[in-house]
């Protein structure tokens, strides 16, 4: 009986981890979509040289690209963590 209870508790903790990481992955995916949308809008803006007045636009664009890279990296890490935790489920 104690063994079953321990297994149940372990399963409960594992499911909680899965939910937490899964929510993080979803949040990162949403953030990635938002950044990509912003970059697409900036791409359109940058196509017309009249829209560019100084280097700030380019700096903003580079910052956005860096943020996208960082977010993608976090997403990859969280996705791998999720796969590991889900593997323990079985």
Protein backbone atom coordinates (compact mmCIF):
# COMPACT_ATOMS: atom_id res chain seq x y z
CA UNK A 1 0.00 0.00 0.00
CA UNK A 2 2.83 2.42 0.85
CA UNK A 3 4.51 1.59 -2.46
CA UNK A 4 1.35 2.54 -4.37
CA UNK A 5 1.09 5.79 -2.44
CA UNK A 6 4.72 6.66 -3.22
CA UNK A 7 4.15 5.90 -6.89
CA UNK A 8 1.00 8.02 -6.89
CA UNK A 9 2.84 10.95 -5.28
CA UNK A 10 5.69 10.63 -7.77
CA UNK A 11 3.21 10.56 -10.66
CA UNK A 12 1.43 13.62 -9.25
CA UNK A 13 4.70 15.56 -8.97
CA UNK A 14 5.66 14.51 -12.51
CA UNK A 15 2.30 15.60 -13.93
CA UNK A 16 2.70 18.97 -12.21
CA UNK A 17 6.14 19.39 -13.81
CA UNK A 18 4.70 18.46 -17.21
CA UNK A 19 1.93 21.08 -16.87
CA UNK A 20 4.39 23.75 -15.72
CA UNK A 21 6.88 23.14 -18.53
CA UNK A 22 4.09 22.74 -21.09
CA UNK A 23 2.65 26.12 -20.10
CA UNK A 24 6.11 27.67 -20.40
CA UNK A 25 6.54 26.17 -23.89
CA UNK A 26 3.16 27.59 -24.96
CA UNK A 27 4.07 31.02 -23.59
CA UNK A 28 7.39 30.96 -25.45
CA UNK A 29 5.65 29.90 -28.67
CA UNK A 30 3.27 32.84 -28.32
CA UNK A 31 6.19 35.20 -27.66
CA UNK A 32 8.02 33.87 -30.74
CA UNK A 33 4.93 34.51 -32.87
CA UNK A 34 4.70 38.08 -31.57
CA UNK A 35 8.39 38.79 -32.25
CA UNK A 36 8.17 37.29 -35.75
CA UNK A 37 5.13 39.46 -36.45
CA UNK A 38 7.01 42.55 -35.29
CA UNK A 39 10.01 41.62 -37.45
CA UNK A 40 7.74 41.15 -40.48
CA UNK A 41 6.27 44.61 -39.91
CA UNK A 42 9.76 46.09 -39.59
CA UNK A 43 10.83 44.31 -42.79
CA UNK A 44 8.00 46.08 -44.62
CA UNK A 45 9.03 49.37 -43.05
CA UNK A 46 12.68 48.88 -44.02
CA UNK A 47 11.80 48.20 -47.66
CA UNK A 48 11.06 51.88 -48.10
CA UNK A 49 14.14 54.05 -47.42
CA UNK A 50 11.88 57.04 -46.72
CA UNK A 51 10.78 55.35 -43.49
CA UNK A 52 14.32 55.26 -42.15
CA UNK A 53 15.60 58.27 -40.26
CA UNK A 54 18.80 57.31 -38.52
CA UNK A 55 20.31 54.16 -37.09
CA UNK A 56 17.68 53.60 -34.38
CA UNK A 57 15.50 51.52 -36.69
CA UNK A 58 18.39 49.16 -37.40
CA UNK A 59 19.30 48.95 -33.72
CA UNK A 60 15.70 48.12 -32.82
CA UNK A 61 15.63 45.49 -35.55
CA UNK A 62 18.84 43.88 -34.27
CA UNK A 63 17.53 43.90 -30.69
CA UNK A 64 14.37 42.20 -31.87
CA UNK A 65 16.36 39.56 -33.74
CA UNK A 66 18.47 38.93 -30.62
CA UNK A 67 15.33 38.60 -28.52
CA UNK A 68 13.98 36.10 -31.05
CA UNK A 69 17.19 34.05 -30.87
CA UNK A 70 17.10 34.03 -27.06
CA UNK A 71 13.44 33.07 -26.99
CA UNK A 72 14.00 30.28 -29.53
CA UNK A 73 16.89 28.97 -27.42
CA UNK A 74 14.68 28.98 -24.30
CA UNK A 75 11.92 27.23 -26.24
CA UNK A 76 14.34 24.50 -27.35
CA UNK A 77 15.56 23.97 -23.78
CA UNK A 78 12.01 23.82 -22.40
CA UNK A 79 10.87 21.46 -25.17
CA UNK A 80 13.74 19.07 -24.40
CA UNK A 81 12.96 19.27 -20.68
CA UNK A 82 9.31 18.51 -21.44
CA UNK A 83 10.28 15.47 -23.52
CA UNK A 84 12.46 14.15 -20.67
CA UNK A 85 9.73 14.60 -18.08
CA UNK A 86 7.13 13.02 -20.36
CA UNK A 87 9.44 10.04 -20.92
CA UNK A 88 9.38 9.43 -17.14
CA UNK A 89 5.59 9.27 -17.33
CA UNK A 90 5.67 5.87 -19.03
